[in-house]
Short mmCIF file of C-alpha atoms and ligand atoms in Angstrom, two decimals:
data_model
loop_
_atom_site.label_atom_id
_atom_site.label_comp_id
_atom_site.label_asym_id
_atom_site.label_seq_id
_atom_site.Cartn_x
_atom_site.Cartn_y
_atom_site.Cartn_z
CA MET A 237 59.44 61.29 180.08
CA GLU A 238 57.27 62.66 177.29
CA GLY A 239 56.45 66.25 178.26
CA THR A 240 59.18 66.42 180.90
CA ARG A 241 60.26 70.02 181.31
CA TYR A 242 63.70 70.96 179.97
CA GLU A 243 64.91 71.85 183.48
CA ASP A 244 63.86 68.44 184.80
CA ARG A 245 65.64 66.44 182.12
CA PRO A 246 69.00 64.83 182.95
CA GLU A 247 72.18 66.64 181.99
CA ASP A 248 73.88 65.26 178.94
CA GLY A 249 77.44 65.79 180.24
CA ARG A 250 78.08 68.29 177.43
CA GLY A 251 76.70 71.43 179.05
CA GLY A 252 73.10 70.77 177.96
CA ARG A 253 70.21 68.42 178.74
CA ILE A 254 68.92 65.29 177.03
CA VAL A 255 65.92 66.39 174.93
CA PRO A 256 63.91 64.81 172.07
CA MET A 257 65.65 65.40 168.76
CA ARG A 258 65.59 64.40 165.13
CA LEU A 259 66.77 60.89 164.49
CA GLN A 260 69.64 61.96 162.22
CA LYS A 261 70.84 64.37 164.90
CA PHE A 262 70.65 61.61 167.49
CA LEU A 263 72.74 59.33 165.26
CA ALA A 264 75.30 62.03 164.58
CA ARG A 265 75.55 62.91 168.26
CA ALA A 266 75.96 59.26 169.13
CA GLY A 267 79.00 59.24 166.86
CA VAL A 268 77.51 56.90 164.25
CA ALA A 269 78.17 59.20 161.27
CA SER A 270 77.73 62.84 160.15
CA ARG A 271 74.15 64.07 160.03
CA ARG A 272 74.05 63.72 156.24
CA ALA A 273 75.49 60.19 156.31
CA SER A 274 73.00 59.31 159.07
CA GLU A 275 70.16 60.45 156.80
CA ASN A 276 71.50 58.05 154.17
CA LEU A 277 71.46 55.21 156.72
CA MET A 278 67.84 56.08 157.49
CA THR A 279 66.71 56.21 153.88
CA ALA A 280 68.52 52.90 153.27
CA GLY A 281 66.22 51.34 155.91
CA ARG A 282 69.06 50.46 158.24
CA VAL A 283 67.76 52.42 161.26
CA ARG A 284 65.01 51.19 163.61
CA VAL A 285 63.30 52.95 166.49
CA ASN A 286 61.63 50.59 168.99
CA GLY A 287 61.87 47.83 166.39
CA GLU A 288 60.27 49.81 163.51
CA VAL A 289 62.27 50.89 160.43
CA VAL A 290 62.23 54.69 160.25
CA THR A 291 63.04 56.35 156.91
CA GLU A 292 61.18 59.65 157.46
CA LEU A 293 63.87 62.37 157.89
CA GLY A 294 61.64 64.52 160.12
CA SER A 295 61.16 61.74 162.73
CA LYS A 296 62.05 62.57 166.30
CA VAL A 297 63.30 60.33 169.08
CA ASP A 298 63.41 60.82 172.80
CA PRO A 299 66.77 59.39 173.91
CA LEU A 300 65.35 58.77 177.38
CA VAL A 301 62.69 56.31 176.21
CA ASP A 302 63.30 55.19 172.60
CA VAL A 303 65.58 52.32 171.57
CA VAL A 304 67.47 53.06 168.39
CA THR A 305 69.36 50.43 166.39
CA VAL A 306 71.51 50.58 163.25
CA ASP A 307 71.89 47.27 161.44
CA GLY A 308 70.50 45.66 164.58
CA ALA A 309 73.07 47.13 166.98
CA GLU A 310 71.78 49.47 169.69
CA VAL A 311 73.03 53.04 169.54
CA LYS A 312 73.32 55.20 172.64
CA LEU A 313 74.04 58.89 173.00
CA SER A 314 77.64 59.53 173.75
CA ASP A 315 78.07 61.84 176.70
CA GLY A 316 80.98 64.20 176.89
CA PRO A 317 81.72 67.58 175.40
CA VAL A 318 80.35 68.86 172.12
CA THR A 319 82.39 70.61 169.43
CA ILE A 320 80.91 72.33 166.37
CA MET A 321 82.11 74.31 163.40
CA LEU A 322 80.39 77.49 162.16
CA ASN A 323 80.76 79.09 158.73
CA LYS A 324 80.95 82.63 160.07
CA PRO A 325 79.41 85.26 157.79
CA ALA A 326 80.97 88.71 157.31
CA GLY A 327 79.83 91.41 159.73
CA VAL A 328 79.44 89.10 162.73
CA ILE A 329 81.63 89.67 165.78
CA THR A 330 83.39 86.73 167.50
CA THR A 331 81.96 87.13 171.00
CA MET A 332 79.39 85.34 173.12
CA LYS A 333 78.23 88.56 174.85
CA ALA A 334 76.61 91.43 172.95
CA GLN A 335 78.32 94.76 173.55
CA SER A 336 76.33 96.70 170.98
CA ASP A 337 73.52 95.88 168.57
CA ARG A 338 75.90 94.40 166.00
CA PRO A 339 75.35 90.71 165.26
CA ILE A 340 77.48 88.27 167.24
CA VAL A 341 78.44 84.60 166.74
CA ALA A 342 76.43 83.58 169.82
CA ASP A 343 73.27 84.25 167.78
CA LEU A 344 74.32 81.62 165.22
CA VAL A 345 75.26 78.64 167.43
CA PRO A 346 73.04 76.42 169.67
CA THR A 347 73.78 78.05 173.03
CA ARG A 348 70.47 76.92 174.59
CA GLU A 349 71.18 73.32 173.72
CA PHE A 350 74.87 73.53 174.73
CA PRO A 351 75.17 76.35 177.26
CA GLY A 352 78.95 76.08 177.74
CA LEU A 353 79.85 76.67 174.09
CA TYR A 354 82.71 79.11 173.54
CA PRO A 355 84.64 80.03 170.39
CA ILE A 356 88.11 78.55 169.90
CA GLY A 357 90.09 81.59 168.77
CA ARG A 358 88.55 84.43 166.85
CA LEU A 359 87.99 85.74 163.35
CA ASP A 360 87.78 89.47 162.58
CA ALA A 361 84.26 90.81 162.04
CA ASP A 362 84.86 91.04 158.26
CA THR A 363 86.50 87.59 158.01
CA THR A 364 84.31 84.67 156.94
CA GLY A 365 84.70 80.91 157.33
CA LEU A 366 85.57 78.15 159.70
CA LEU A 367 85.25 78.95 163.39
CA LEU A 368 85.22 76.16 166.01
CA PHE A 369 83.23 76.17 169.23
CA SER A 370 83.36 73.67 172.06
CA THR A 371 82.00 72.97 175.55
CA ASP A 372 85.33 71.29 176.27
CA GLY A 373 87.33 73.88 178.20
CA ASN A 374 90.64 72.15 177.52
CA LEU A 375 90.26 71.89 173.75
CA GLY A 376 90.72 75.63 173.13
CA ASN A 377 93.93 75.79 175.15
CA ALA A 378 95.24 72.67 173.45
CA LEU A 379 94.55 73.98 169.92
CA LEU A 380 95.51 77.62 170.41
CA HIS A 381 98.75 77.10 172.35
CA PRO A 382 101.58 78.39 170.12
CA SER A 383 103.58 75.22 170.74
CA LYS A 384 100.89 73.20 168.95
CA HIS A 385 101.44 74.93 165.57
CA VAL A 386 97.93 74.08 164.34
CA SER A 387 97.76 75.03 160.67
CA LYS A 388 95.04 77.39 159.38
CA THR A 389 94.41 78.03 155.71
CA TYR A 390 92.97 81.34 154.57
CA ILE A 391 91.87 82.55 151.15
CA ALA A 392 92.80 86.20 150.85
CA THR A 393 91.55 88.45 148.06
CA LEU A 394 94.08 91.27 147.59
CA ASP A 395 93.87 94.83 146.31
CA ALA A 396 96.50 94.09 143.64
CA PRO A 397 98.40 91.08 142.28
CA LEU A 398 101.03 89.49 144.49
CA GLY A 399 104.45 89.25 142.87
CA LYS A 400 106.80 86.30 143.09
CA ARG A 401 109.19 88.16 145.40
CA GLN A 402 106.37 89.13 147.75
CA ALA A 403 105.06 85.55 147.81
CA ASP A 404 108.56 84.27 148.60
CA ALA A 405 108.95 86.78 151.41
CA LEU A 406 105.72 85.50 152.98
CA ARG A 407 106.91 81.91 152.51
CA GLN A 408 110.11 82.67 154.37
CA GLY A 409 108.59 84.87 157.08
CA VAL A 410 108.09 88.64 157.34
CA GLU A 411 108.90 91.08 160.08
CA LEU A 412 105.85 92.33 162.08
CA ASP A 413 105.67 94.69 165.13
CA ASP A 414 105.47 91.65 167.39
CA GLY A 415 108.30 89.72 165.78
CA PRO A 416 108.96 87.70 162.62
CA THR A 417 106.38 85.29 161.31
CA GLN A 418 107.10 81.61 160.80
CA PRO A 419 107.31 80.26 157.24
CA ALA A 420 103.92 80.10 155.49
CA VAL A 421 102.61 78.09 152.55
CA VAL A 422 101.51 80.48 149.77
CA GLU A 423 99.65 79.36 146.63
CA PHE A 424 97.64 81.22 144.02
CA ASP A 425 93.97 80.50 143.43
CA ASP A 426 93.66 82.56 140.26
CA GLU A 427 95.80 83.50 137.27
CA ALA A 428 95.64 87.19 138.16
CA ARG A 429 97.52 86.38 141.44
CA ARG A 430 95.05 88.37 143.48
CA VAL A 431 93.41 85.42 145.26
CA VAL A 432 95.95 83.79 147.49
CA ARG A 433 95.68 80.65 149.63
CA ILE A 434 97.92 81.08 152.65
CA THR A 435 98.55 78.55 155.41
CA ILE A 436 100.04 79.74 158.70
CA HIS A 437 100.79 77.90 161.93
CA GLU A 438 100.40 80.78 164.36
CA GLY A 439 97.40 82.82 165.43
CA ARG A 440 98.44 86.39 166.18
CA TYR A 441 96.14 89.39 166.13
CA HIS A 442 95.18 90.34 162.53
CA GLN A 443 98.06 88.15 161.46
CA VAL A 444 97.17 87.44 157.86
CA LYS A 445 96.22 91.05 157.10
CA ARG A 446 99.43 92.30 158.72
CA MET A 447 101.54 89.77 156.81
CA PHE A 448 100.15 91.00 153.45
CA GLU A 449 100.56 94.61 154.61
CA ALA A 450 104.22 93.87 155.32
CA VAL A 451 104.68 93.08 151.62
CA GLY A 452 102.64 96.05 150.43
CA ARG A 453 99.22 94.49 149.82
CA LYS A 454 95.83 95.11 151.41
CA VAL A 455 93.43 92.23 152.09
CA ARG A 456 90.01 93.05 150.64
CA LYS A 457 88.36 89.77 151.66
CA LEU A 458 89.51 87.03 154.04
CA HIS A 459 88.00 83.57 154.39
CA ARG A 460 89.22 80.68 156.59
CA ALA A 461 88.86 77.40 154.68
CA SER A 462 90.46 75.01 157.15
CA PHE A 463 91.61 74.65 160.72
CA GLY A 464 94.09 71.83 161.41
CA PRO A 465 92.69 68.69 159.73
CA LEU A 466 89.16 70.19 159.46
CA GLU A 467 87.76 71.66 156.24
CA LEU A 468 84.72 73.90 155.97
CA GLY A 469 83.56 72.05 152.85
CA SER A 470 80.10 72.97 151.65
CA LEU A 471 78.69 74.16 154.98
CA PRO A 472 76.56 77.20 154.04
CA SER A 473 77.36 80.67 155.43
CA GLY A 474 75.75 81.21 158.85
CA LYS A 475 75.24 77.47 159.45
CA TRP A 476 76.90 75.21 162.00
CA ARG A 477 77.35 71.48 162.26
CA GLU A 478 78.57 69.19 164.97
CA LEU A 479 81.92 67.49 164.42
CA THR A 480 81.84 63.73 164.13
CA LYS A 481 83.71 61.72 166.72
CA ARG A 482 86.41 60.97 164.15
CA GLU A 483 86.87 64.71 163.44
CA VAL A 484 87.15 65.48 167.18
CA ASP A 485 89.68 62.70 167.58
CA SER A 486 91.68 64.08 164.64
CA LEU A 487 92.08 67.35 166.56
CA GLN A 488 93.68 65.72 169.59
N1 URA B 177 94.18 86.92 160.28
C1 URA B 177 93.55 88.10 160.18
O1 URA B 177 94.15 89.12 159.83
N2 URA B 177 92.23 88.16 160.44
C2 URA B 177 91.51 87.07 160.81
O2 URA B 177 90.32 87.16 161.04
C3 URA B 177 92.20 85.85 160.92
C4 URA B 177 93.51 85.83 160.63
#
């Protein structure tokens, strides 16, 4: 199998092919733990490849030939769809097909490895933060359907402080062109009341910006910190990571 061309390798059932990869990636993809936690398992000497303990974080395995064990139990790649989160930087458009020479999210996610990846929902070009992608065609519909009320938390930096009345109006729901918004959770992240953490359960076009506009404030910066049960955490801007099996299950 060593040297087998990409095209000749078996499909992995997730829109890509089974290729050699770093051991920690293999462990994460097999659903053992996150990549970081898998590295800890390796450095703790709990991972063997073909019977040999492997602690070197750069080590690669070929899932088609190598036998990997953790604490003596064999680990196999899970097949099935792949879902990742990206920390989208500002200035990047949520599309998989370039329409101009502006940067697009497709440049930041592993489309060669997982050809069927598509974004679940969208963030405005100037919005940063958590954006999910999946090769599972059903997941997007399931998460974006209005009846699902998946919560999304944004951190909005405003042009001026938000008063108590304005915050209460957002909490209760404000009138937009396309109808009233559902109640939102509104908290302040700073004493000056200009950095606001808002959680909504809908996903309408420019919704957060329009909600603040409805109470007389402009959003200067917008960042999505969480999507449903998932948090962006310390994932650096422009980087992606695969969700663990537990995280994917938590979305269902
Ligand atoms: N609401 C907005 O106004 N913009 C986004 O990118 C996401 C939510």
